[in-house]
Structure formats: C-alpha cells, structure tokens
Coordinates of C-alpha atoms in Angstrom, one line a residue:
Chain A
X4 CA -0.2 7.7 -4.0
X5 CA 0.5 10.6 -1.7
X6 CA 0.3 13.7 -3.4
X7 CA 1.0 17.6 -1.7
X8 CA 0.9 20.2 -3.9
X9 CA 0.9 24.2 -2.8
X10 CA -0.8 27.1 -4.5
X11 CA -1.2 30.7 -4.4
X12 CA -0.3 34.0 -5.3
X13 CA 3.9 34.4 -6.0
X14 CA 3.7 37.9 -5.6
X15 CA 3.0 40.1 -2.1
X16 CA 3.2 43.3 -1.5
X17 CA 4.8 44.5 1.8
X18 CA 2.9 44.9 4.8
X19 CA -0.3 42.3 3.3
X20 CA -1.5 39.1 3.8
X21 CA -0.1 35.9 2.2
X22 CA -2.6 32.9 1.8
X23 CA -0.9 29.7 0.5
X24 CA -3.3 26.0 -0.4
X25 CA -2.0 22.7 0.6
X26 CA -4.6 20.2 -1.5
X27 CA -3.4 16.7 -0.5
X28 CA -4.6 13.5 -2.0
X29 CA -3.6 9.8 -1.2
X30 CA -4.5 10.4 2.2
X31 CA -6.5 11.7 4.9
X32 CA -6.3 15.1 7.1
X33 CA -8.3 13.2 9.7
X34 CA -5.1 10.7 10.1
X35 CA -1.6 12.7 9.5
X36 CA 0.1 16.1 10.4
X37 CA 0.6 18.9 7.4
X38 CA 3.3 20.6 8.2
X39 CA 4.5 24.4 6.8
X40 CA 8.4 24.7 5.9
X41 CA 10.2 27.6 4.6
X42 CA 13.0 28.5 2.3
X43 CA 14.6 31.7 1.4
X44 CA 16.6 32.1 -1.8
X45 CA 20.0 30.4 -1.1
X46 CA 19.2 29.5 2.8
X47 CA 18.2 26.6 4.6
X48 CA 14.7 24.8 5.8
X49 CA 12.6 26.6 8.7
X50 CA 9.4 25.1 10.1
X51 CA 6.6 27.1 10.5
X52 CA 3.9 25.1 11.9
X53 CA 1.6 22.1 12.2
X54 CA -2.0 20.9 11.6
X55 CA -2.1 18.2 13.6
X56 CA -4.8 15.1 12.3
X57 CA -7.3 16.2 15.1
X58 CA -7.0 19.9 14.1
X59 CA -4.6 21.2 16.7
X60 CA -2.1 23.8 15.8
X61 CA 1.4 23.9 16.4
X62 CA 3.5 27.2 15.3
X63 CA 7.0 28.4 15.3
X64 CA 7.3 30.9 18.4
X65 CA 8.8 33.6 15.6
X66 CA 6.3 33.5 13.7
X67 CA 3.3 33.0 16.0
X68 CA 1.9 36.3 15.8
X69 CA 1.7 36.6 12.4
X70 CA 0.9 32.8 11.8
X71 CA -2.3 30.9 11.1
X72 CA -3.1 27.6 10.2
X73 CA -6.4 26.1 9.2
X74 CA -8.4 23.4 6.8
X75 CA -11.1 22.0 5.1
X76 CA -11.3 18.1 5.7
X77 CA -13.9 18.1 2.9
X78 CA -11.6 19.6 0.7
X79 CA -8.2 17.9 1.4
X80 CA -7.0 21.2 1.8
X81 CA -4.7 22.6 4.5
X82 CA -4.3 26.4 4.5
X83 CA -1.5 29.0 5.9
X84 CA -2.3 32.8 6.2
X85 CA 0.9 35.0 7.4
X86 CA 0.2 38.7 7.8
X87 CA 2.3 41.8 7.7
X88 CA 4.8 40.1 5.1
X89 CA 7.9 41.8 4.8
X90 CA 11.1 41.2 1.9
X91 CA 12.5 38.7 4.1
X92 CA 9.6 36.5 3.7
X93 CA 10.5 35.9 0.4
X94 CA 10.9 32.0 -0.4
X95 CA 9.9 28.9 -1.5
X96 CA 6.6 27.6 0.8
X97 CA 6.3 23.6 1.0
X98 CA 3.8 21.7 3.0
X99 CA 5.1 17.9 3.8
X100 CA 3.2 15.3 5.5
X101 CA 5.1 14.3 8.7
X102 CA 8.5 15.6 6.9
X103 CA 7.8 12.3 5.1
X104 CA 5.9 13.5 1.6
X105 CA 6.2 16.8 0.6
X106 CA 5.0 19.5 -1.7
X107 CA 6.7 21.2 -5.1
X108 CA 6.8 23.9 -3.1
X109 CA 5.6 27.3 -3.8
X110 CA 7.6 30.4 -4.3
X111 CA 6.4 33.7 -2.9
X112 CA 8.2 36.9 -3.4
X113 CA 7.8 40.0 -1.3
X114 CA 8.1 42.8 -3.5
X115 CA 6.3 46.3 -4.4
Chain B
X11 CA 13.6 25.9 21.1
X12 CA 16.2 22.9 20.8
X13 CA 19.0 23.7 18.4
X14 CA 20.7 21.7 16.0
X15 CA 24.7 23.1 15.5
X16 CA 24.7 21.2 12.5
X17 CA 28.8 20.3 10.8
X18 CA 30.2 21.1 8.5
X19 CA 28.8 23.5 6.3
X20 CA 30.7 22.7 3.6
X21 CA 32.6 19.4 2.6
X22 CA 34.1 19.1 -0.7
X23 CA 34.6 15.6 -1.3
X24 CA 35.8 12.6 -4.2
X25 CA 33.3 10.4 -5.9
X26 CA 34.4 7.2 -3.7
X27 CA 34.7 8.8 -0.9
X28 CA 33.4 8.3 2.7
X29 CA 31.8 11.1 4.2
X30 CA 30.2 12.0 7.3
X31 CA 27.8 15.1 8.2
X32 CA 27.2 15.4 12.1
X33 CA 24.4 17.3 14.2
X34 CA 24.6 18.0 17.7
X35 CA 21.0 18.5 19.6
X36 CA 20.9 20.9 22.7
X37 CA 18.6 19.2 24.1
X38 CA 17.8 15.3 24.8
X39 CA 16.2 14.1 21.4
X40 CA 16.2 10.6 21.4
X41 CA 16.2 8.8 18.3
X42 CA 13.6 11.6 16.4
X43 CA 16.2 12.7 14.2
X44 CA 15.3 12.5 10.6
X45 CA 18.5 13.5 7.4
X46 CA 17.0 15.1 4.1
X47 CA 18.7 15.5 0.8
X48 CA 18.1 18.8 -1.4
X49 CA 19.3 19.4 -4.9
X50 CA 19.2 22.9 -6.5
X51 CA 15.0 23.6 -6.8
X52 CA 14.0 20.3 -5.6
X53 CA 11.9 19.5 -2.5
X54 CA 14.0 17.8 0.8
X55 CA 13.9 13.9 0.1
X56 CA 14.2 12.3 3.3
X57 CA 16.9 10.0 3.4
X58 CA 16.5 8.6 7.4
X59 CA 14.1 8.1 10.0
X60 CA 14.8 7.2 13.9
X61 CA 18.3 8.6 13.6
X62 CA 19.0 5.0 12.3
X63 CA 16.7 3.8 9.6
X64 CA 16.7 4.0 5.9
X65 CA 14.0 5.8 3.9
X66 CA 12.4 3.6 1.4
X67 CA 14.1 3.8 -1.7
X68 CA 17.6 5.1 -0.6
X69 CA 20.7 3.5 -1.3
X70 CA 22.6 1.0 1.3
X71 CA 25.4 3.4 1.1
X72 CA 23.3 6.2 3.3
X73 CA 23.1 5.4 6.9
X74 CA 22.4 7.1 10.2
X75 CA 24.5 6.4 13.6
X76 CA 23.9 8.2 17.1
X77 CA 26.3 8.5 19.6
X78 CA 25.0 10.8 22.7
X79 CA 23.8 13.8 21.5
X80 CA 25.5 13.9 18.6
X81 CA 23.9 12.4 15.1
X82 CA 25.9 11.3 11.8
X83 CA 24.8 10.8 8.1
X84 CA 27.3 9.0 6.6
X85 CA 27.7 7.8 2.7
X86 CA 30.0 5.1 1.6
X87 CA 31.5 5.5 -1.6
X88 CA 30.3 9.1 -2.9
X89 CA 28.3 9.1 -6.3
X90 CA 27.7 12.0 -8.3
X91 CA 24.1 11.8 -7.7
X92 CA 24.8 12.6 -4.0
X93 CA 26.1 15.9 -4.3
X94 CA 23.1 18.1 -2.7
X95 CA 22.4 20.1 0.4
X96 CA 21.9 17.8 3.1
X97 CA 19.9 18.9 6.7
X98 CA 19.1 17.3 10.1
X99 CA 15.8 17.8 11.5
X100 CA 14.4 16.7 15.3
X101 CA 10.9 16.5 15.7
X102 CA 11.0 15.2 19.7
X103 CA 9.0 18.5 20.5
X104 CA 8.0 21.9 19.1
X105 CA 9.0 24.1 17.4
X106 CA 10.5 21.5 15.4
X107 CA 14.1 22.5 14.2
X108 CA 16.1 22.1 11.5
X109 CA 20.3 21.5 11.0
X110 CA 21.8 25.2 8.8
X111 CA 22.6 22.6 6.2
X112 CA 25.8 20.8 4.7
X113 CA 26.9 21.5 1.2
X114 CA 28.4 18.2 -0.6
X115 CA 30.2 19.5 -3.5
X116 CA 33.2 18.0 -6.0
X117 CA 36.8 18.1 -4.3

C-alpha cells in the first residue's frame, strides 16, 4: 500500500528555516518522483519541486532560491528545506507521488 | 511557465445536474493534463489522468474531454458527495502548474 506522510515543526518564525519529512512506504525512491505542493489557508495548489527517482531536482522558478530538495533512499524519506520564510508561507505542505498518492499534508504557520 | 486560466471559479449547481469545469493551457500540453478533487482539509484525490482517463476508483459519471487547448471535467448527474474544490494540473514540463481552482457548491 502506498503510504506519504509529512512531518515537522507547525510553527516558524520569520526570517528561519523550515525543514519538512516525507517518509514513504509501499514503494521505492529509486523508481518514482516525490513531489512538494503548497496550500495557503483558503487558496489553491502550488508546486514546489521534484525529486526525481534518480535524484535530480526540479524547482519552482519562485521559489528556487530559497528551495531545497534532498533524501535518504535508506530511509524512505524525502526532505524540503525553505529558508527565509516569511507569513505568506504559511500553509498546508503535502508531498504526493507523481500527483498520483499523496500525503495528509502538513500545516506550517509563519508566525512570531 | 505554462499557465492554466482555469473556468469558472465558482459554479453553483443542482444535485442532478450536468456540469463542466474547463482549463485552457498556454502552451501545447498534449494529453498531460490531470483533474483533482478537494474537500474542506482533505488532500487533492485525483479524479483523471491523460486528460481522458478515469482514476481508479472514481465514479463513471466523472470524465475528461480535450478539445485544442482547452480541457473539460465534466460530471453527470451531480451528487452531494461531489461538491469540492476541483483543479487542473499539466505536468508536460516544469514548473509544473496548477488550474486557480473551481468551487462546486449547492444552487
């Protein structure tokens, strides 16, 4: 069964560094795309970026600078880091495989 | 960045009803053109695949037609269990990009 789930902290203070976990299960890293999607409260879906099977990146041209994706293939897990978070990062974080399976979704908010 | 003008953002609506939610690419696609479902604090369900085909597990009343540029969701015969948020999303090349969403709501 093909399992996403996110995880990290729901609370960042401006200007810092948000880390979110994707731990996947019921497949492999090594043969399908984890994407990063976005939400803000009451808005609609923006992709982030990609880990692509053979660990090639793909990010949103917005967010690029402030973007990174990585993993752990022994771990199942697919990590994002954004830095210099401001308010309007606040939102609900999903990974999905392919836009096929996805995550609960986490919820970060950007507050002091 | 290829952008999806996605229509329209509202679209009240009977339980019977046939509907139809349409999203113009800006850019040449092809089929990769994929409709999700949201309810209120739910994660997107995708609903079709290929601009055409039916996710597994989705009702026959869902389905996905292209003509040109332009892509359609449509639902025959509106249940109350459809009444979400529903987006488009092409993934023929990065950045992938989403539709701004259509609200399905009671008449």
């Amino acid at each position: 069964q093909v399992q996403l789930k996110e995880s990290g902290p729901g609370l960042v203070q401006p200007s810092q560094t948000l880390s979110l976990t994707c731990t996947v299960s019921g497949f492999s890293l090594t043969s399908y795309n984890v994407h990063w999607v976005r939400q803000p409260p009451g808005k609609g879906l923006e992709w982030m970026g990609r880990m692509r099977y053979n660990g090639d990146t793909s990010y949103n041209s917005a967010l690029k600078s402030r973007l990174s994706i990585s993993r752990d293939t022994s771990k199942n897990q697919v990590f994002l880091k954004m830095n210099s978070l401001q308010t309007d990062d606040t939102g609900t974080y999903y990974c999905t495989r392919d836009a096929n399976a996805w995550g609960q979704g986490a919820s970060v908010t950007v507050s002091s | 960045d290829i952008q999806m003008t996605q229509s329209p953002s509202s679209l009240p609506a009977s339980l019977g009803d046939r509907v139809t939610i349409t999203c113009r690419a800006s850019q040449d696609i092809g089929n990769y053109l994929r409709w999700f479902q949201q309810k209120p604090g739910k994660s997107p369900r995708l609903m079709i695949y290929g601009a055409t085909n039916l996710a597994a597990g989705v009702p026959s009343r869902f389905s996905g037609s292209r003509s040109g540029s332009d892509y359609s969701l449509t639902i025959n015969s509106l249940e109350s269990e459809d009444m979400a948020i529903y987006y488009c999303l092409q993934h023929n090349e990065y950045p992938l990009t989403f539709g701004s969403g259509t609200k399905l709501e009671i008449k």
